[in-house]
PDB file of C-alpha atoms in Angstrom:
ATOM      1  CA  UNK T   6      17.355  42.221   4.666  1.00  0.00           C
ATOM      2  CA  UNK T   7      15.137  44.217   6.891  1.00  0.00           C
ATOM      3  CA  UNK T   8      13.367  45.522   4.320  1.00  0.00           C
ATOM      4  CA  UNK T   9      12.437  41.828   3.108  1.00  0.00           C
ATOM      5  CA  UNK T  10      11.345  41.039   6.899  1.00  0.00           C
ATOM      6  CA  UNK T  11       9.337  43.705   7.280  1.00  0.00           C
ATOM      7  CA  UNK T  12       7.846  42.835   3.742  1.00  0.00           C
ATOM      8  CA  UNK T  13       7.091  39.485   4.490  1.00  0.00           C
ATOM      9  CA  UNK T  14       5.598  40.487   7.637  1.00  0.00           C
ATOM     10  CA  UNK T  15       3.210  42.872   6.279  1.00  0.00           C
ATOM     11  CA  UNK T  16       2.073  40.282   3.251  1.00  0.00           C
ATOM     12  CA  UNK T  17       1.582  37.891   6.226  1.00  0.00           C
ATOM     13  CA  UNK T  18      -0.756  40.426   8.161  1.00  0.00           C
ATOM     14  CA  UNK T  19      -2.672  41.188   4.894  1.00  0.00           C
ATOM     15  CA  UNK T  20      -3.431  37.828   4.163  1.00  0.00           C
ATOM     16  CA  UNK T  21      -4.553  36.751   7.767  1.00  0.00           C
ATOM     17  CA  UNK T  22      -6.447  39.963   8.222  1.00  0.00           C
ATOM     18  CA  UNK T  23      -8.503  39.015   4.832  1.00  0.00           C
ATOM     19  CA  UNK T  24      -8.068  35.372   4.612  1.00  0.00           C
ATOM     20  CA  UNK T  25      -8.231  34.402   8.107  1.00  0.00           C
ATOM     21  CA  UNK T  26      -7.200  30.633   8.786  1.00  0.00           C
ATOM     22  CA  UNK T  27      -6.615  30.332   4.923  1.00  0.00           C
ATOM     23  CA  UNK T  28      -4.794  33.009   4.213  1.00  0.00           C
ATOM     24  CA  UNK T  29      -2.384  32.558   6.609  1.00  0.00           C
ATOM     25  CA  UNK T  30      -1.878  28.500   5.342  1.00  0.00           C
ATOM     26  CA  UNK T  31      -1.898  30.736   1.784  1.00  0.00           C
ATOM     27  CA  UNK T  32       0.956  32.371   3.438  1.00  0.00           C
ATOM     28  CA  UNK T  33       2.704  29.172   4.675  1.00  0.00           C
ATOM     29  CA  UNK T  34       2.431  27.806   1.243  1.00  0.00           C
ATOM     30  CA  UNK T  35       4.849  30.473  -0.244  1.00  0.00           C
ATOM     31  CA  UNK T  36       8.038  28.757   1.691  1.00  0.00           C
ATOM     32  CA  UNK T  37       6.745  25.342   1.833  1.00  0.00           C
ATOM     33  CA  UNK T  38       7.030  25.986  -2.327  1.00  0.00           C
ATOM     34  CA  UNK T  39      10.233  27.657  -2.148  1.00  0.00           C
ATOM     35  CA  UNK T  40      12.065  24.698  -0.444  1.00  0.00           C
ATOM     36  CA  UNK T  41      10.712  22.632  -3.155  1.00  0.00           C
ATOM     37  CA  UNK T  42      12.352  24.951  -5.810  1.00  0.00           C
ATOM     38  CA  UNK T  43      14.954  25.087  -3.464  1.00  0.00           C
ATOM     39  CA  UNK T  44      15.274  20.838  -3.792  1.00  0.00           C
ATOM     40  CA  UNK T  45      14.492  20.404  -7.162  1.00  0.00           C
ATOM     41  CA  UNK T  46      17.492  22.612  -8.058  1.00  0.00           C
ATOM     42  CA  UNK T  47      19.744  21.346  -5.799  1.00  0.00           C
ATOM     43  CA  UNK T  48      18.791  17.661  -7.568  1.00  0.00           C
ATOM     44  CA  UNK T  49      19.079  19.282 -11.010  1.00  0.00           C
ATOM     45  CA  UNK T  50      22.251  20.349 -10.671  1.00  0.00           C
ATOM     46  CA  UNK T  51      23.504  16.246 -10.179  1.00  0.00           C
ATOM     47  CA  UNK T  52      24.629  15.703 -13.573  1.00  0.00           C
ATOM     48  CA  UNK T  53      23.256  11.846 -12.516  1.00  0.00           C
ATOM     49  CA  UNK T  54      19.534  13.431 -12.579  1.00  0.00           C
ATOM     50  CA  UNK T  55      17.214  14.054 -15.451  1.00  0.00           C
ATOM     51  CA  UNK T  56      15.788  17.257 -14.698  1.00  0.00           C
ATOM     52  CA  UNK T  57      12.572  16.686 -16.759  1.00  0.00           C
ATOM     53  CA  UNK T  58      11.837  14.291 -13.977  1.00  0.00           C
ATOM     54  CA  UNK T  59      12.947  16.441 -11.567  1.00  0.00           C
ATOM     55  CA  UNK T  60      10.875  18.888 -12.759  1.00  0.00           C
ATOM     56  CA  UNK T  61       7.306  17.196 -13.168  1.00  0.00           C
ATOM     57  CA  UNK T  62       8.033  15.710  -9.994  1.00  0.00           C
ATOM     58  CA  UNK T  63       8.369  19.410  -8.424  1.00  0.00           C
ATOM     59  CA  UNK T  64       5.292  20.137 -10.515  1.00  0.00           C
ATOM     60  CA  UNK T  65       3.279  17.706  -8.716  1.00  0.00           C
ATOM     61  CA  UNK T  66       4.884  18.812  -5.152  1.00  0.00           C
ATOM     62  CA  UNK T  67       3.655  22.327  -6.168  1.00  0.00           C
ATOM     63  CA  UNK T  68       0.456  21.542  -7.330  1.00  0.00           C
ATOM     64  CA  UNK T  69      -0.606  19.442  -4.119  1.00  0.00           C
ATOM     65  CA  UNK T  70       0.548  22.130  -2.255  1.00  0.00           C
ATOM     66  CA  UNK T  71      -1.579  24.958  -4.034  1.00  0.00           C
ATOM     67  CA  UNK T  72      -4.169  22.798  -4.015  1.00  0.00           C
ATOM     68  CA  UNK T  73      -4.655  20.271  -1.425  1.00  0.00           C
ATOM     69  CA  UNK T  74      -2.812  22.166   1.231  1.00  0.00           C
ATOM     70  CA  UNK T  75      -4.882  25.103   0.933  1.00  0.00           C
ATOM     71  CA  UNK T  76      -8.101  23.766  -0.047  1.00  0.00           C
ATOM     72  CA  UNK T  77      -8.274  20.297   1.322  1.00  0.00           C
ATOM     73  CA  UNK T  78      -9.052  17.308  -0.436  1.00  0.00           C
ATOM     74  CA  UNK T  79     -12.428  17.533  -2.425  1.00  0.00           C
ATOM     75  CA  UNK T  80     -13.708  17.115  -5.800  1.00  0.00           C
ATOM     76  CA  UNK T  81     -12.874  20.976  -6.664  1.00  0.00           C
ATOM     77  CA  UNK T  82      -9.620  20.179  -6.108  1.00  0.00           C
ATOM     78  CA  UNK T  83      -8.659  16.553  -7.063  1.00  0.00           C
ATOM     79  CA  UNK T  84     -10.470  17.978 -10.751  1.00  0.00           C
ATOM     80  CA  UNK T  85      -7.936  20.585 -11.064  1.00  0.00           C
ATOM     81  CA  UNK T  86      -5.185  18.626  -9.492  1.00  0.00           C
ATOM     82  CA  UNK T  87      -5.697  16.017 -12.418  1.00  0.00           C
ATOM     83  CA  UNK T  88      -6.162  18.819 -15.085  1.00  0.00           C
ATOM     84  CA  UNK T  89      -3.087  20.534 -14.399  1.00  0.00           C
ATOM     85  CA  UNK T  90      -0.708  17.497 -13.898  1.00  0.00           C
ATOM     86  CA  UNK T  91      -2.007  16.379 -17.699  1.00  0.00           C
ATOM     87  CA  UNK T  92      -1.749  19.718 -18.856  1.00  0.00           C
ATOM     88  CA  UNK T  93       1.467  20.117 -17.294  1.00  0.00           C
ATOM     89  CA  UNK T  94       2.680  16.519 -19.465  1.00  0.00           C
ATOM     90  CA  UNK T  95       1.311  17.117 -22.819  1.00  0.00           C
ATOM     91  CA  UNK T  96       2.825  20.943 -22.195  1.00  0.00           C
ATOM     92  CA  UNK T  97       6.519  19.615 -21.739  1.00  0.00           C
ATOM     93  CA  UNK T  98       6.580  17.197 -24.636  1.00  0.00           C
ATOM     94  CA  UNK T  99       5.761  20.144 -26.936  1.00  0.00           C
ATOM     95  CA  UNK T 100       8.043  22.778 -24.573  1.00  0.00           C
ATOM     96  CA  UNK T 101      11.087  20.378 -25.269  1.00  0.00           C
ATOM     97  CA  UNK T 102      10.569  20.221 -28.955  1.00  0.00           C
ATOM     98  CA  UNK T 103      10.222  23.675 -29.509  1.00  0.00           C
ATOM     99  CA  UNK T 104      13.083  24.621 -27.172  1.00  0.00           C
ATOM    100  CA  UNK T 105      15.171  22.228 -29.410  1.00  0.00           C
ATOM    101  CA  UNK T 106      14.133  23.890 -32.554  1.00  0.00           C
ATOM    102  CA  UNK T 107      14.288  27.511 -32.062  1.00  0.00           C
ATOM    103  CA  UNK T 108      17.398  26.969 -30.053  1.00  0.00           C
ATOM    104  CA  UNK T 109      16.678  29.273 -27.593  1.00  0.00           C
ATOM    105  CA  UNK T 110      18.306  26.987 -25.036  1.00  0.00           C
ATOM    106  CA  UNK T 111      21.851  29.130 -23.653  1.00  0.00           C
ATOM    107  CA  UNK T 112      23.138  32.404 -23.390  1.00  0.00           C
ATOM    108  CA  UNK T 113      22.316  35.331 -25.584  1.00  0.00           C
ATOM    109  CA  UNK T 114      25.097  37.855 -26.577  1.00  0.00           C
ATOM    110  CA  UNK T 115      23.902  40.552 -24.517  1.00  0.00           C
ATOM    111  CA  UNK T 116      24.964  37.595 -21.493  1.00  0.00           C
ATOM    112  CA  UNK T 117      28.148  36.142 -22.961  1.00  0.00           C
ATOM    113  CA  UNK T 118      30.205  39.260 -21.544  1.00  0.00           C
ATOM    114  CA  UNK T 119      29.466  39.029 -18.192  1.00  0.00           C
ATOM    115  CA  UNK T 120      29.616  35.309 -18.115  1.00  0.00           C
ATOM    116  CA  UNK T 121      32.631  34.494 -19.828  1.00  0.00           C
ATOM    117  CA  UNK T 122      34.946  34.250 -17.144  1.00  0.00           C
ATOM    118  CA  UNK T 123      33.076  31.507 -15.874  1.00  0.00           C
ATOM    119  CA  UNK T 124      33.025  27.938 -17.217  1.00  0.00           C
ATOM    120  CA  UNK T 125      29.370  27.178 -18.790  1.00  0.00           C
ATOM    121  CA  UNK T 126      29.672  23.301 -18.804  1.00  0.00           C
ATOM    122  CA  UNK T 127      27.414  22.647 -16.036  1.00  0.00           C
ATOM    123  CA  UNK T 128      26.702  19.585 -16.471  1.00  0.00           C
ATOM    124  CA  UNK T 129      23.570  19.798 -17.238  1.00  0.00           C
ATOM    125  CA  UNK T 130      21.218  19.992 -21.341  1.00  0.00           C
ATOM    126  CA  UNK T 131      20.584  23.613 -22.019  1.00  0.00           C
ATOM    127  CA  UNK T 132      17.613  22.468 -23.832  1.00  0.00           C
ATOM    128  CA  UNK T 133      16.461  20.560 -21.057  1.00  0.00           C
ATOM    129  CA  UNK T 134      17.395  23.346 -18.887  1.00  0.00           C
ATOM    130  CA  UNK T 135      15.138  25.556 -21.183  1.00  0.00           C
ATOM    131  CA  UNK T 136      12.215  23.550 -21.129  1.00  0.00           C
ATOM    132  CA  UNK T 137      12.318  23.351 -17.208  1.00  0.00           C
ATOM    133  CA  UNK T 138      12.610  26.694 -16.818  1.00  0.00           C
ATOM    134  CA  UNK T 139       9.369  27.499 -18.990  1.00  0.00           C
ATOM    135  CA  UNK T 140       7.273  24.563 -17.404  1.00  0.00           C
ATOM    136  CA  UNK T 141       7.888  26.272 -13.711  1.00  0.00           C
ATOM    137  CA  UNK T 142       7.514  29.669 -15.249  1.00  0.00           C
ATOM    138  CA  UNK T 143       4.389  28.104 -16.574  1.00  0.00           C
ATOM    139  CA  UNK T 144       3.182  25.820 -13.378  1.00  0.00           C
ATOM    140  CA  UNK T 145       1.381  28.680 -11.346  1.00  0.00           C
ATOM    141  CA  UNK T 146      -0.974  29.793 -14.058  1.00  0.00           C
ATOM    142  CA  UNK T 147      -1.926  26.434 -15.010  1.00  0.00           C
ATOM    143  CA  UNK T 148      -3.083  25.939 -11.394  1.00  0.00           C
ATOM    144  CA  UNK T 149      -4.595  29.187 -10.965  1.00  0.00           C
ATOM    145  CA  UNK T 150      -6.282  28.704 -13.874  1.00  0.00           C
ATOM    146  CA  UNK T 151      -7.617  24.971 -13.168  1.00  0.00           C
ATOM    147  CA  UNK T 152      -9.006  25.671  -9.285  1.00  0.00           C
ATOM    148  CA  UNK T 153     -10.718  28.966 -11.379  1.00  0.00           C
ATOM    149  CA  UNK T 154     -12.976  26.609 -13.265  1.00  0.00           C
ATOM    150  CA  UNK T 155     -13.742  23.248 -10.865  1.00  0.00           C
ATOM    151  CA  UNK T 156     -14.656  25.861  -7.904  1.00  0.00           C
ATOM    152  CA  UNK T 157     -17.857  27.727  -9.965  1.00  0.00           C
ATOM    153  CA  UNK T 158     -18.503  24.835 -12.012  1.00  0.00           C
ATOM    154  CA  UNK T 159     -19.124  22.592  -8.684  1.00  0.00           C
ATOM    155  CA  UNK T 160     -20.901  25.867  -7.526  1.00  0.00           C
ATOM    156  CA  UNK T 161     -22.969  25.731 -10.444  1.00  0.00           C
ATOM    157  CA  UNK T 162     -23.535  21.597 -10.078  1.00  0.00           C
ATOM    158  CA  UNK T 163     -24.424  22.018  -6.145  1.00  0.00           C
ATOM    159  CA  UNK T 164     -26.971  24.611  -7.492  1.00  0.00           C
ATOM    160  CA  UNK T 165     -28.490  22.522  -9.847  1.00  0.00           C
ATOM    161  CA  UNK T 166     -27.857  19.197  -9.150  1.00  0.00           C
ATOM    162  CA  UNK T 167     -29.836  17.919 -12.252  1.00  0.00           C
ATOM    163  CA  UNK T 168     -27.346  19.432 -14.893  1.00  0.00           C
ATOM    164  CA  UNK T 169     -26.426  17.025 -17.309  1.00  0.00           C
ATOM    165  CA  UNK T 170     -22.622  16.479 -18.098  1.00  0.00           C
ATOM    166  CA  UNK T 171     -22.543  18.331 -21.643  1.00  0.00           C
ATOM    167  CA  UNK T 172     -24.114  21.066 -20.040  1.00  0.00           C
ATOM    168  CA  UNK T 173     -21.962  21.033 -17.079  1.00  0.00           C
ATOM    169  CA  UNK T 174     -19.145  21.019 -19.773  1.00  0.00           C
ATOM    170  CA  UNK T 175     -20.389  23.889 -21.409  1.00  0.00           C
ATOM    171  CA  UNK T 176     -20.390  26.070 -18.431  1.00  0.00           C
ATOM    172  CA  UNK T 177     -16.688  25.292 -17.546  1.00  0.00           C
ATOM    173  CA  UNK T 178     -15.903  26.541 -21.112  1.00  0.00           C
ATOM    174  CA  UNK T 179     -17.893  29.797 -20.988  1.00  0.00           C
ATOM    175  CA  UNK T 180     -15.871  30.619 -17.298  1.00  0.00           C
ATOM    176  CA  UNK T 181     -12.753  29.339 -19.082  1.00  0.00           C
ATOM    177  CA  UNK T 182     -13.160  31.435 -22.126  1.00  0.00           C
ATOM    178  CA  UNK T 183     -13.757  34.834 -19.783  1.00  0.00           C
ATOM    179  CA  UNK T 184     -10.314  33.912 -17.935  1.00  0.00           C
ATOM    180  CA  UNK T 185      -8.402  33.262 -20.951  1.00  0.00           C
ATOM    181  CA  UNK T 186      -7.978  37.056 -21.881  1.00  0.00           C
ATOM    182  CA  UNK T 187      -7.127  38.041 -18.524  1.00  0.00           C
ATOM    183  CA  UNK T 188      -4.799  35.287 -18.053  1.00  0.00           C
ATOM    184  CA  UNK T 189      -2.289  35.759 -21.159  1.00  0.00           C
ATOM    185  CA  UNK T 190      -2.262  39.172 -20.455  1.00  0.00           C
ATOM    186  CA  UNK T 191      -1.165  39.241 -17.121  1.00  0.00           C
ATOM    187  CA  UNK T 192       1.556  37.120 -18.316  1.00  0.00           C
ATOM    188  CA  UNK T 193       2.655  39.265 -21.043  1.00  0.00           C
ATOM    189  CA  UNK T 194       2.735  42.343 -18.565  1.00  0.00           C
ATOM    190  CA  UNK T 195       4.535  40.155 -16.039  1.00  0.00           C
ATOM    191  CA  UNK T 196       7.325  39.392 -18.440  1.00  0.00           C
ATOM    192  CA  UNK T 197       7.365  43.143 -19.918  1.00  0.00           C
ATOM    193  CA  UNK T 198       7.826  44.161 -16.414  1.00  0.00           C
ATOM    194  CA  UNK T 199      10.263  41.958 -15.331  1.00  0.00           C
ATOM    195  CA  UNK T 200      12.581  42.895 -18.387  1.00  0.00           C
ATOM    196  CA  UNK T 201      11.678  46.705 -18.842  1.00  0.00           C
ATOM    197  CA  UNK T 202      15.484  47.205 -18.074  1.00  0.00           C
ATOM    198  CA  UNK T 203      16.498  44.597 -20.716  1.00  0.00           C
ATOM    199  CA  UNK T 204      14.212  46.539 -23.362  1.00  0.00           C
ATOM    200  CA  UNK T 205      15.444  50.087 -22.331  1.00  0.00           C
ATOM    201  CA  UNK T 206      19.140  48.529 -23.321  1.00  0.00           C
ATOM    202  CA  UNK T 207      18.129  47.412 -26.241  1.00  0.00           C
ATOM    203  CA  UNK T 208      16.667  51.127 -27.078  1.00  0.00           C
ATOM    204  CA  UNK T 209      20.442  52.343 -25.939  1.00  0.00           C
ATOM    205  CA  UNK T 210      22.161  50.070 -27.879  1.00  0.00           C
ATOM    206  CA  UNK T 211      19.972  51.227 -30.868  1.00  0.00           C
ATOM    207  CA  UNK T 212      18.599  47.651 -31.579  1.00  0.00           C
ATOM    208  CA  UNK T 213      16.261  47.561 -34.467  1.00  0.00           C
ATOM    209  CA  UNK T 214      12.970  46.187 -34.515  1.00  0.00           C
ATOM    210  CA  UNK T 215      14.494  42.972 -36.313  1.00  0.00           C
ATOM    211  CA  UNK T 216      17.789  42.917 -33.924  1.00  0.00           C
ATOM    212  CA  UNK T 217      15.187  43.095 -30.826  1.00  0.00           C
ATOM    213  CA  UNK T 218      12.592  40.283 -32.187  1.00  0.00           C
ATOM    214  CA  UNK T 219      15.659  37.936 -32.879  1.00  0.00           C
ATOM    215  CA  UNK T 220      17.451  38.207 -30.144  1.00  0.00           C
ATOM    216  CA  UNK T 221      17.754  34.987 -27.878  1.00  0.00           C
ATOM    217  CA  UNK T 222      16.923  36.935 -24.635  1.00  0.00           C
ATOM    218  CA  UNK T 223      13.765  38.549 -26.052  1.00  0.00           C
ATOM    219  CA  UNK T 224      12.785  35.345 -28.090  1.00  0.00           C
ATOM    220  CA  UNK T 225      14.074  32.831 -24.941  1.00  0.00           C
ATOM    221  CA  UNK T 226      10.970  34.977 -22.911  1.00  0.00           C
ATOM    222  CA  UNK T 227       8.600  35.145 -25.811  1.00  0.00           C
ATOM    223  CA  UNK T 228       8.345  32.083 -26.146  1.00  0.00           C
ATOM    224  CA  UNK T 229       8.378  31.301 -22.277  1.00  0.00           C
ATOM    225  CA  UNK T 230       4.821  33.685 -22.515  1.00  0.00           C
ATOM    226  CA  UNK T 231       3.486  31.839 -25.657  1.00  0.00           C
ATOM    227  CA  UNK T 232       3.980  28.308 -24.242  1.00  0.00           C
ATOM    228  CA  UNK T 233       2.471  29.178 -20.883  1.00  0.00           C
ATOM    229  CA  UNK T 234      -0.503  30.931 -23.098  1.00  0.00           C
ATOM    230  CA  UNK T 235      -0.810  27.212 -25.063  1.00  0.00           C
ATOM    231  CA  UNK T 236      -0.934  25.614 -21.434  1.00  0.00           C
ATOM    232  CA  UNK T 237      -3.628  28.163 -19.816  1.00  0.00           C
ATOM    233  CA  UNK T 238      -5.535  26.952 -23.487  1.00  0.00           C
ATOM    234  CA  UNK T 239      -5.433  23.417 -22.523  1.00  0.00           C
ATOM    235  CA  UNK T 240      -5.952  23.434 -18.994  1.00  0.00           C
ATOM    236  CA  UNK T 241      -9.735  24.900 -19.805  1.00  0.00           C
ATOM    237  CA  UNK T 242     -10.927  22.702 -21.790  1.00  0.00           C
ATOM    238  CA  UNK T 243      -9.735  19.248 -19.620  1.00  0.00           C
ATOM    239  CA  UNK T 244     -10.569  21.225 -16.385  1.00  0.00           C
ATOM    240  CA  UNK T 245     -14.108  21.377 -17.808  1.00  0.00           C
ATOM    241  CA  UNK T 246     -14.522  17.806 -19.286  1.00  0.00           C
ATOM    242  CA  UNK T 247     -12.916  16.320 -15.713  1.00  0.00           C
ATOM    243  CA  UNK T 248     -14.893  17.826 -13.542  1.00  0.00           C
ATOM    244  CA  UNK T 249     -18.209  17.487 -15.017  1.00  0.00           C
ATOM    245  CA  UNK T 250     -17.137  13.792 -14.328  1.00  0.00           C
ATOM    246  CA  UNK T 251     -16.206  13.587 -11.353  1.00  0.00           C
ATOM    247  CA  UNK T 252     -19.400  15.841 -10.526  1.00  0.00           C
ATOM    248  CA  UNK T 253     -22.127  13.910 -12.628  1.00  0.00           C
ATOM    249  CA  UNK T 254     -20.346  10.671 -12.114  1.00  0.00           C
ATOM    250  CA  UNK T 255     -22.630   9.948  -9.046  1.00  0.00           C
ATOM    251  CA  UNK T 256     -24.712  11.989  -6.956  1.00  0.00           C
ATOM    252  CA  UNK T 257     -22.592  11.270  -3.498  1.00  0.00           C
ATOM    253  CA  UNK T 258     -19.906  12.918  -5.019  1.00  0.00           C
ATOM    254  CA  UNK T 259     -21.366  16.129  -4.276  1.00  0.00           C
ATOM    255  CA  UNK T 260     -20.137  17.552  -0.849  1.00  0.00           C
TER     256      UNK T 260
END
């Protein structure tokens, strides 16, 4: 416990030393998100709630948050607010289909041991579950990746103020397209970081290549990487076309 403190406290110092006032609202922004994990799983686990609902709602709570509580209210941030709570929509339509047909949703073997002396009716869809699970896994980078491309491309607008929309457009893709990369693969290392223990049992229990790949565990967090990969895809393009709106819409739009 004191090693978390002290943790804490030195991520607070770093960010105020670099980020001054922001950085340390950056910093308030960590709990104020936690409580509403915190809430929305409290909620979820009411076998009277839908936790799809719960979920986009916690989306939204998030995304203001990252957003609007760090970077005020402006057209930088409205444009990625919008992008990422579409994104976020047409993502968990296609997250709860594919949940339901790779039936990923539950417990892999390599869990069953450890859990069977407790009950697993909890009440609650596992493929719901699932999908909830990947759309918070999934809500960060979306948002990351939205305020990366409204903040240059309303840089780029302020410094040319006569850009037309298509070109405006155009210039959210080309920033999108240089994040993509980086993006997916900081998710990939992410989850092969996260689960270099699960893969070194695999290696002990002499798992083939096959018996690794289709395993629920391994496919359950594959897929988790993929789907947030698809969502970091579709957040660039209606980032770009929704800002170059709400930039070239009128000119006192500008701040």
């Amino acid at each position: 416990m004191n090693v978390l403190i002290l943790l804490a406290v030195m991520l607070c110092m770093a960010m105020v030393m670099i980020g001054g006032k922001k950085g340390a609202v950056s910093f308030l922004s960590l709990f104020i998100n936690f409580l509403i994990l915190l809430f929305t799983v409290f909620m979820m686990s009411n076998p009277d709630n839908d936790p799809i609902l719960w979920v986009i709602i916690a989306c939204v709570a998030i995304s203001c948050v990252n957003l609007f509580f760090i970077n005020g209210i402006n057209n930088t941030t409205i444009a990625a607010f919008l992008s990422t709570v579409i994104t976020m929509i047409v993502l968990l339509f296609f997250i709860v289909i594919t949940t339901d047909l790779t039936m990923i949703n539950g417990f892999g073997e390599e869990e069953i041991d450890e859990l069977s002396m407790f009950s697993l009716f909890i009440g609650i869809s596992f493929v719901e579950l699932a999908a909830v699970v990947i759309i918070i896994s999934t809500i960060g980078a979306i948002t990351d990746i939205a305020i990366s491309i409204t903040s240059p491309m309303r840089e780029v607008h302020l410094h040319n103020p006569g850009i037309s929309r298509r070109e405006l457009v155009h210039a959210g893709f080309a920033i999108g397209r240089d994040l993509l990369g980086t993006s997916t693969n900081t998710l990939f290392f992410a989850f092969f970081g996260s689960y270099l223990g699960l893969l070194i049992w695999f290696k002990d229990l002499s798992y083939s290549l096959g018996n690794i790949v289709n395993s629920k565990v391994f496919t359950a967090e594959m897929i988790t990487i993929l789907c947030a990969g698809i969502g970091i895809a579709l957040v660039i393009p209606i980032a770009s076309w929704i800002t170059a709106y709400l930039l070239t819409r009128k000119s006192s739009s500008v701040k």
